[in-house]
PDB file of C-alpha atoms in Angstrom:
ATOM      1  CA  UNK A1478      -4.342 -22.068 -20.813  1.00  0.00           C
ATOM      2  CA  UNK A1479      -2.771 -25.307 -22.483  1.00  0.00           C
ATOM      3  CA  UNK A1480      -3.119 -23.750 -25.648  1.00  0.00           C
ATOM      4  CA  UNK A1481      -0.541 -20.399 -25.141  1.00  0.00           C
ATOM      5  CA  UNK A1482       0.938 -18.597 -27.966  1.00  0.00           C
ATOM      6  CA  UNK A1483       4.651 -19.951 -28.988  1.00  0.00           C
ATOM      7  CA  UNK A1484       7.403 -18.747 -27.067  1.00  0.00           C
ATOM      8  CA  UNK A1485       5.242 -18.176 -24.194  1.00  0.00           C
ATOM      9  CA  UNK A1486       7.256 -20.774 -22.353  1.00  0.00           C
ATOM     10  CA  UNK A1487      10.082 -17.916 -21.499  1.00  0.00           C
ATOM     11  CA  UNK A1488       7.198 -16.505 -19.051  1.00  0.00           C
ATOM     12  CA  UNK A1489       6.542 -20.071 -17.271  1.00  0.00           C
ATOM     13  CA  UNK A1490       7.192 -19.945 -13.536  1.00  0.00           C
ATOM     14  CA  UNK A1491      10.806 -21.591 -12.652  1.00  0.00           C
ATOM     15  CA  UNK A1492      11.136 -24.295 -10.509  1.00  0.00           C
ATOM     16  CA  UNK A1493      11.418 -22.525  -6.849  1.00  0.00           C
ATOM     17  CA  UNK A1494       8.252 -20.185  -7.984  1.00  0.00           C
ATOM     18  CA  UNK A1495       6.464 -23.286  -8.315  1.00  0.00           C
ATOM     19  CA  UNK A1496       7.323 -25.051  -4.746  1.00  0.00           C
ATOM     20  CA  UNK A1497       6.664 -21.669  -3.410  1.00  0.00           C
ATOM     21  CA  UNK A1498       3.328 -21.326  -5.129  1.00  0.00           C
ATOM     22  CA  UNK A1499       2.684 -25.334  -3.976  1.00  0.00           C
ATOM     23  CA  UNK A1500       3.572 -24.102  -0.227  1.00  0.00           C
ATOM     24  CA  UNK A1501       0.980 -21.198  -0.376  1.00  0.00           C
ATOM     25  CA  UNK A1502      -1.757 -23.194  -1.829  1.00  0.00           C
ATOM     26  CA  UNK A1503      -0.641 -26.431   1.125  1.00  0.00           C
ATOM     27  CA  UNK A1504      -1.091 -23.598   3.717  1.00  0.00           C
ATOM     28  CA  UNK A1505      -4.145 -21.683   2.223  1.00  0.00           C
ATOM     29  CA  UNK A1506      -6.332 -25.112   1.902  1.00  0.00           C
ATOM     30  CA  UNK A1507      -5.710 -26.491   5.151  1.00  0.00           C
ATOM     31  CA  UNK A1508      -6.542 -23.501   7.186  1.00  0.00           C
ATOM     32  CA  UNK A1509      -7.896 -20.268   4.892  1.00  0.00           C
ATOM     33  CA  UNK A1510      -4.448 -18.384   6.360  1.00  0.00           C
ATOM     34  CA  UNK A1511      -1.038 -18.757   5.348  1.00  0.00           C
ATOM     35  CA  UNK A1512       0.285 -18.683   8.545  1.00  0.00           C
ATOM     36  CA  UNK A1513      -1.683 -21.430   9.839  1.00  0.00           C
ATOM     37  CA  UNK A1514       0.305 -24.844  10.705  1.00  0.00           C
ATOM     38  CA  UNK A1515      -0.618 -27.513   8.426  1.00  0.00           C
ATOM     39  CA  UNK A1516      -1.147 -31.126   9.993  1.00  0.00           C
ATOM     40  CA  UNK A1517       1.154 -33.932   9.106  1.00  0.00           C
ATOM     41  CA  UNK A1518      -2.219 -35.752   7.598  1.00  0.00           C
ATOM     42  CA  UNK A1519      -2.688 -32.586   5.174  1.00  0.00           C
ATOM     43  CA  UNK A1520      -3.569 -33.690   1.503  1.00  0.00           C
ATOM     44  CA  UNK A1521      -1.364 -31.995  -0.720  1.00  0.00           C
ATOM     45  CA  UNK A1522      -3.400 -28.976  -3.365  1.00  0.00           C
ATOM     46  CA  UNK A1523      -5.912 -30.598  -5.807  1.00  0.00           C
ATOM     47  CA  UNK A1524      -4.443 -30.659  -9.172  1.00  0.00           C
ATOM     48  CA  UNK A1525      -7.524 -27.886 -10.526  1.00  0.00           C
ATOM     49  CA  UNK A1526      -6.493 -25.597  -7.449  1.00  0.00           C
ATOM     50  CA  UNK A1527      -2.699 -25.821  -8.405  1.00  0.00           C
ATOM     51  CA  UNK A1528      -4.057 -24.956 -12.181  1.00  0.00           C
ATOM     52  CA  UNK A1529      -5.762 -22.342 -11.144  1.00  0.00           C
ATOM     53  CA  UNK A1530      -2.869 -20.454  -8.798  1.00  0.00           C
ATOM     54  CA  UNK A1531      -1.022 -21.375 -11.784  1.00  0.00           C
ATOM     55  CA  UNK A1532      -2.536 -19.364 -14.220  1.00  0.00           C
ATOM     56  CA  UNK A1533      -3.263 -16.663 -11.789  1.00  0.00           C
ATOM     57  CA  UNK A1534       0.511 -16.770 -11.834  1.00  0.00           C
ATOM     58  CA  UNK A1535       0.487 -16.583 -15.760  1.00  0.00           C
ATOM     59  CA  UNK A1536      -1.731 -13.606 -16.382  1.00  0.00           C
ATOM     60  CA  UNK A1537      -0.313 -11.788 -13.332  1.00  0.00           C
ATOM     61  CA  UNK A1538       3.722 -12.156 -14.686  1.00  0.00           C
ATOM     62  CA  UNK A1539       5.293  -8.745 -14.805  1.00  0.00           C
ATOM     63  CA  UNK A1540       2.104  -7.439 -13.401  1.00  0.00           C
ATOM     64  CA  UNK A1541      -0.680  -7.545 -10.907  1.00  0.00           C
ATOM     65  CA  UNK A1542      -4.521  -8.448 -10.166  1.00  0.00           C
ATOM     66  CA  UNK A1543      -6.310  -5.350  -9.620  1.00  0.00           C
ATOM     67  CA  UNK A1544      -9.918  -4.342  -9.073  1.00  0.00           C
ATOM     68  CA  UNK A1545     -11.758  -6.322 -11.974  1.00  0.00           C
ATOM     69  CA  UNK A1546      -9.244  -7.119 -13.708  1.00  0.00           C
ATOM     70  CA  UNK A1547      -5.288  -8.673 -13.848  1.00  0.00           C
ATOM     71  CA  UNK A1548      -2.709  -7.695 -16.391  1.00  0.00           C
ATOM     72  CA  UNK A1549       0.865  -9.087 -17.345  1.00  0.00           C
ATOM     73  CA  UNK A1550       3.502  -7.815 -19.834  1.00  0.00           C
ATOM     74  CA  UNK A1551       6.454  -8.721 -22.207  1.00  0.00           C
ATOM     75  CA  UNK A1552       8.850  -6.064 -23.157  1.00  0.00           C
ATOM     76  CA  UNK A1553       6.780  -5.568 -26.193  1.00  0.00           C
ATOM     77  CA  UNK A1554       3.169  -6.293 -25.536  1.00  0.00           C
ATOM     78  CA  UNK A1555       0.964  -6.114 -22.355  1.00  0.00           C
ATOM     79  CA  UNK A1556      -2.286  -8.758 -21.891  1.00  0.00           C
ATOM     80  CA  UNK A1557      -4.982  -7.200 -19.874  1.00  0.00           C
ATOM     81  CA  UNK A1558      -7.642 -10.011 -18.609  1.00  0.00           C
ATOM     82  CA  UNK A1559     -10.774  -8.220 -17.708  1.00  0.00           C
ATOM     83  CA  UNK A1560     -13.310 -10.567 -15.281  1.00  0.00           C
ATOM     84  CA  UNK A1561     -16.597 -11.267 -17.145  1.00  0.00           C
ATOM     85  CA  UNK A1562     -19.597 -12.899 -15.379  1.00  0.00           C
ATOM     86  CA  UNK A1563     -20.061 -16.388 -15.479  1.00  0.00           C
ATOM     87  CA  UNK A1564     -21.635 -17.803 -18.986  1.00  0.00           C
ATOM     88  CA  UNK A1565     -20.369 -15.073 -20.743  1.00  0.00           C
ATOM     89  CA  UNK A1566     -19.619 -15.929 -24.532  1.00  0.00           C
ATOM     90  CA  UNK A1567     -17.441 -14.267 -26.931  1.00  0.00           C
ATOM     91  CA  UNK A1568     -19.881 -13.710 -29.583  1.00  0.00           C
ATOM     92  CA  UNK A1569     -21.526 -11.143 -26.545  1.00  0.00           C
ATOM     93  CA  UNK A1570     -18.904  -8.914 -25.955  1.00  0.00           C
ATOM     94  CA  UNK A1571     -18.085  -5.334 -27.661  1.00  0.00           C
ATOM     95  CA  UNK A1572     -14.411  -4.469 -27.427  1.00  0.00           C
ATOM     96  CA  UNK A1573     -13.517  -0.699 -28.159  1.00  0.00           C
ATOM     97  CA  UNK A1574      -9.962   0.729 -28.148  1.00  0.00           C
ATOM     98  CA  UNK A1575     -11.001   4.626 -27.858  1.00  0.00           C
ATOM     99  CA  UNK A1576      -7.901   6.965 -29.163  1.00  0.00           C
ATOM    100  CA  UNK A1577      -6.353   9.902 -26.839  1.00  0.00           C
ATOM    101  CA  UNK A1578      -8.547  13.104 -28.041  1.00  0.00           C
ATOM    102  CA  UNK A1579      -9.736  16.525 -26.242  1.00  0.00           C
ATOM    103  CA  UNK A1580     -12.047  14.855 -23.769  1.00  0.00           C
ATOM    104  CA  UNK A1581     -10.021  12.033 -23.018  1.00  0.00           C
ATOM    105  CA  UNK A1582      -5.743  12.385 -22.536  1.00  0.00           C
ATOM    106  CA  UNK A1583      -5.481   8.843 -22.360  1.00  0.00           C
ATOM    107  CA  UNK A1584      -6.559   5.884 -24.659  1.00  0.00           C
ATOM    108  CA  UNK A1585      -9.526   4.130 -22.920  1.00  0.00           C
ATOM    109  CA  UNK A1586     -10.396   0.570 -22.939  1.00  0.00           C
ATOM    110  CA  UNK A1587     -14.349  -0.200 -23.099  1.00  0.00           C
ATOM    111  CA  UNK A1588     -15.885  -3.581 -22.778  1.00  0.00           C
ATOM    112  CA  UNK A1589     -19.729  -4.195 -23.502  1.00  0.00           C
ATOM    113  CA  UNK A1590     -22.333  -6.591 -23.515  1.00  0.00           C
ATOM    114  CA  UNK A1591     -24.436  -6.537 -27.121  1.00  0.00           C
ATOM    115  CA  UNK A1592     -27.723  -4.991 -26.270  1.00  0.00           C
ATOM    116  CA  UNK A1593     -26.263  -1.884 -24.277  1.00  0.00           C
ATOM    117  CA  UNK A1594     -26.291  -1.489 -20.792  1.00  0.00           C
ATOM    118  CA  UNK A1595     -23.429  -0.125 -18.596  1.00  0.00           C
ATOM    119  CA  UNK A1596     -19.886  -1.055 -19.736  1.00  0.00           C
ATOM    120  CA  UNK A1597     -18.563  -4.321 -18.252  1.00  0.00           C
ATOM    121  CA  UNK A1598     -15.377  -2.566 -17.931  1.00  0.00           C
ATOM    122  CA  UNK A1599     -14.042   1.149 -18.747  1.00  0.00           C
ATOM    123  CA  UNK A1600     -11.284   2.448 -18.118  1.00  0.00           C
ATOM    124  CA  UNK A1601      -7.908   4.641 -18.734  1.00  0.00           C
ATOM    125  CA  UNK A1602      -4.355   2.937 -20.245  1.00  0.00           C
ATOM    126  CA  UNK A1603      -2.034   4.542 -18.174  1.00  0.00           C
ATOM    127  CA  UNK A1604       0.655   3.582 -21.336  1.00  0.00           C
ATOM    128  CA  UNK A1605       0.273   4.629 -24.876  1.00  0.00           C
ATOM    129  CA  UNK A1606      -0.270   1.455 -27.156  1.00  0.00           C
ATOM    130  CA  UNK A1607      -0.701   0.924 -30.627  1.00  0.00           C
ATOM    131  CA  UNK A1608      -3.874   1.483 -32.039  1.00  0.00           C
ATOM    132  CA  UNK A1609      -5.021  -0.663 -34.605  1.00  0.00           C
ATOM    133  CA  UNK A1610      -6.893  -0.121 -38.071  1.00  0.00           C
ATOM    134  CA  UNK A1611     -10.270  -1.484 -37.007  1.00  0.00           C
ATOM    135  CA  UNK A1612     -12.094  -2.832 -33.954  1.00  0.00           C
ATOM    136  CA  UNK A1613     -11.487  -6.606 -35.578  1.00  0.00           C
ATOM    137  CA  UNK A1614      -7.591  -6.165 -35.703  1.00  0.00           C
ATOM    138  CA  UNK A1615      -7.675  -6.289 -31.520  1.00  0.00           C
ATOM    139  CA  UNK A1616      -6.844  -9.624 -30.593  1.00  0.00           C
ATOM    140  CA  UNK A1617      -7.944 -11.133 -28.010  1.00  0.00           C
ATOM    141  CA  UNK A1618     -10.305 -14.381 -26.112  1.00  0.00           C
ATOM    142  CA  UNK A1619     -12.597 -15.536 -23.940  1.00  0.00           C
ATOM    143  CA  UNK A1620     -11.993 -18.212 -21.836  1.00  0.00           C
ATOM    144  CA  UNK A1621     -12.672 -20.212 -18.149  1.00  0.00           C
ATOM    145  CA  UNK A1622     -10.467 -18.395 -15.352  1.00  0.00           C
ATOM    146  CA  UNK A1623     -12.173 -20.951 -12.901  1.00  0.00           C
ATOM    147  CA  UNK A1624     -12.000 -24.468 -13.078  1.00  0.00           C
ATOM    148  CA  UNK A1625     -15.788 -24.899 -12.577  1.00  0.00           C
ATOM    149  CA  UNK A1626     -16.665 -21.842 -15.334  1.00  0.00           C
ATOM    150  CA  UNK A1627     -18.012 -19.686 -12.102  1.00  0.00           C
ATOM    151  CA  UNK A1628     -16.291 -16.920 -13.780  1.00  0.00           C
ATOM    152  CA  UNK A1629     -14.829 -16.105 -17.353  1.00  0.00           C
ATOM    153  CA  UNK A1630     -12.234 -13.509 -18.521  1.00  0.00           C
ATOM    154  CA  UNK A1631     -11.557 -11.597 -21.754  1.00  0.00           C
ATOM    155  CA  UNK A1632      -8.100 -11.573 -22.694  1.00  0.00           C
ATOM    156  CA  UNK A1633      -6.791  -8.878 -24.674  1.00  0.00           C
ATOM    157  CA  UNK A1634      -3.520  -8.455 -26.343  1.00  0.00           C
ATOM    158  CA  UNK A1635      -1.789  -4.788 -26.695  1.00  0.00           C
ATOM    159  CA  UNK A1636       1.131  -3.954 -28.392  1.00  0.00           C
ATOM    160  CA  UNK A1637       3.168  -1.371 -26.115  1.00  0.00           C
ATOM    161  CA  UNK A1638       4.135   2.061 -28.175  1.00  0.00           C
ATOM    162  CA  UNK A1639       7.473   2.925 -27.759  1.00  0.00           C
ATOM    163  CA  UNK A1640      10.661   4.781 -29.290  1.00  0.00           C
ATOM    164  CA  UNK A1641      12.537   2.740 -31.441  1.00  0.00           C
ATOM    165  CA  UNK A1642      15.461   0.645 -29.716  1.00  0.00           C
ATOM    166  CA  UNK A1643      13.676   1.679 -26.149  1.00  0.00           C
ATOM    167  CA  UNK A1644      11.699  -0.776 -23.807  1.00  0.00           C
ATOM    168  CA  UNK A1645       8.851   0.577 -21.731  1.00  0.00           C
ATOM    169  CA  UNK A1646       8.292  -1.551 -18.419  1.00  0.00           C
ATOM    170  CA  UNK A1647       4.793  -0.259 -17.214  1.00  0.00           C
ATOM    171  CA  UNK A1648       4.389   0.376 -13.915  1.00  0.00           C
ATOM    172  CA  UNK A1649       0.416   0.034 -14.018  1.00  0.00           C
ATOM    173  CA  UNK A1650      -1.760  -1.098 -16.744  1.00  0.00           C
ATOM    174  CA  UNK A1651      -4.801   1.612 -15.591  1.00  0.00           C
ATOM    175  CA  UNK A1652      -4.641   5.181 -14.614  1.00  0.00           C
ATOM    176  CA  UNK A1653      -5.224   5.448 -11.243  1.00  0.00           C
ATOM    177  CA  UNK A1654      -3.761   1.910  -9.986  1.00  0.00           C
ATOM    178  CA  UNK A1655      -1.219   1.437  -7.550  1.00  0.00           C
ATOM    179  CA  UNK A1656       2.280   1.341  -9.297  1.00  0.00           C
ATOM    180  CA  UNK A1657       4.742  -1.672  -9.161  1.00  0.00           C
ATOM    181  CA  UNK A1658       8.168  -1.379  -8.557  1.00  0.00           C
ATOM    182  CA  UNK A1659       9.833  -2.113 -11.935  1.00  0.00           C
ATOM    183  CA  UNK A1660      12.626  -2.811 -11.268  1.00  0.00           C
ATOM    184  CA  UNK A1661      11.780  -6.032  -9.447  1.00  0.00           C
ATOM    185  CA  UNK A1662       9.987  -7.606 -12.059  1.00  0.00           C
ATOM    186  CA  UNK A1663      11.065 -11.183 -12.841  1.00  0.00           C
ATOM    187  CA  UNK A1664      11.545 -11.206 -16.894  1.00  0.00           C
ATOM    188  CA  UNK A1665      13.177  -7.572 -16.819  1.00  0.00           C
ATOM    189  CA  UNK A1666      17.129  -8.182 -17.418  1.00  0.00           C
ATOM    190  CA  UNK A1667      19.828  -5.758 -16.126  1.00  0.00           C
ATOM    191  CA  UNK A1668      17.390  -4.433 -13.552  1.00  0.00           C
ATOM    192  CA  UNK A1669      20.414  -3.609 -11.166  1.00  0.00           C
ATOM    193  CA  UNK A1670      22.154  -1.623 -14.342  1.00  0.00           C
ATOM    194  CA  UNK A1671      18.691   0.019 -14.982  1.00  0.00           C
ATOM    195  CA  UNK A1672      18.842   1.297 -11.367  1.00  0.00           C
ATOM    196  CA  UNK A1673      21.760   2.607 -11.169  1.00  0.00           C
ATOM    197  CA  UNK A1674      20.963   4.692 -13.846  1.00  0.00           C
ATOM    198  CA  UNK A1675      18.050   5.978 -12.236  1.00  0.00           C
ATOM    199  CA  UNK A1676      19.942   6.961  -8.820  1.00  0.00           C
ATOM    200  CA  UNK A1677      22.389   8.819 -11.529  1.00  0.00           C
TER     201      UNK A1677
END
């Protein structure tokens, strides 16, 4: 989390996100409820808990926490974050980009433990993304989504396929998920312009 890629700083909450965030967290801790009245005597969030609602924040920018997963996007790329059980190491994990073909209209995302079982996670791109040569050109991590390790997530990086000249803002990461309302998102400029255009 300390560690992000350069320029990722254009994505970091502003300063009213974060005393909004710090409000939520004030409220959730005291009584499990945000509408529950904190007492004057209330400690203020514990600095792993603010972390943590923090990145939450971070991986969720632009996008949303869905069943198993949470996904965020730039113009250009989208980072899906799939939730691995706890202890999980990188050197364990098989990470398959399958192409669009007859049996499948969609590119499909598959994550696997080595040794086979079922897939940790499996599922349709609802957006077209570029595919690359070989399985070692997806990049991506593992890393602590918990303060205390009790679970992990695989972070992968995908560049979005689009027309020259034309930016895609998904609406979902997976086929099948609930859509978001684009035109709200926080990084996407002349959102008003954009929906005008639409109504036209």
């Amino acid at each position: 989390w300390d560690e992000r890629e350069e320029g990722a700083h254009e994505d970091e909450l502003d300063d009213e996100e974060r005393q909004q965030l710090r409000k939520v967290l004030a409220k959730t801790e005291v009584g499990g409820s945000s509408s529950a009245k904190a007492p004057a005597t209330a400690a203020a969030p514990s600095t792993a808990a603010v972390r943590h609602a923090e990145l939450h924040a971070w991986l969720t920018r632009n996008g949303a926490q869905r069943d198993g997963y949470l996904w965020r996007q730039t113009d250009a790329e989208a980072e899906v974050s799939v939730v691995l059980p706890a202890g999980t190491k990188a050197r364990q994990l098989v990470i398959e980009l399958l192409p669009a073909d007859a049996d499948n209209a969609k590119q499909r995302l598959i994550v696997r433990l080595q040794g086979g079982g079922a897939p940790v996670f499996a599922r349709a791109l609802a957006y077209s993304v570029e595919e690359p040569e070989t399985a070692e050109d997806l990049t991506w991590e593992v890393c602590d989504f918990e303060s205390e390790g009790a679970e992990r997530l695989l972070r992968l990086t995908l560049r979005k396929k689009a027309l020259p000249g034309v930016v895609v803002w998904w609406s979902r990461a997976m086929e099948g998920e609930e859509e978001l309302n684009t035109l709200t998102l926080p990084d996407r400029k002349r959102a008003k312009s954009a929906g005008e255009q639409q109504t036209v």
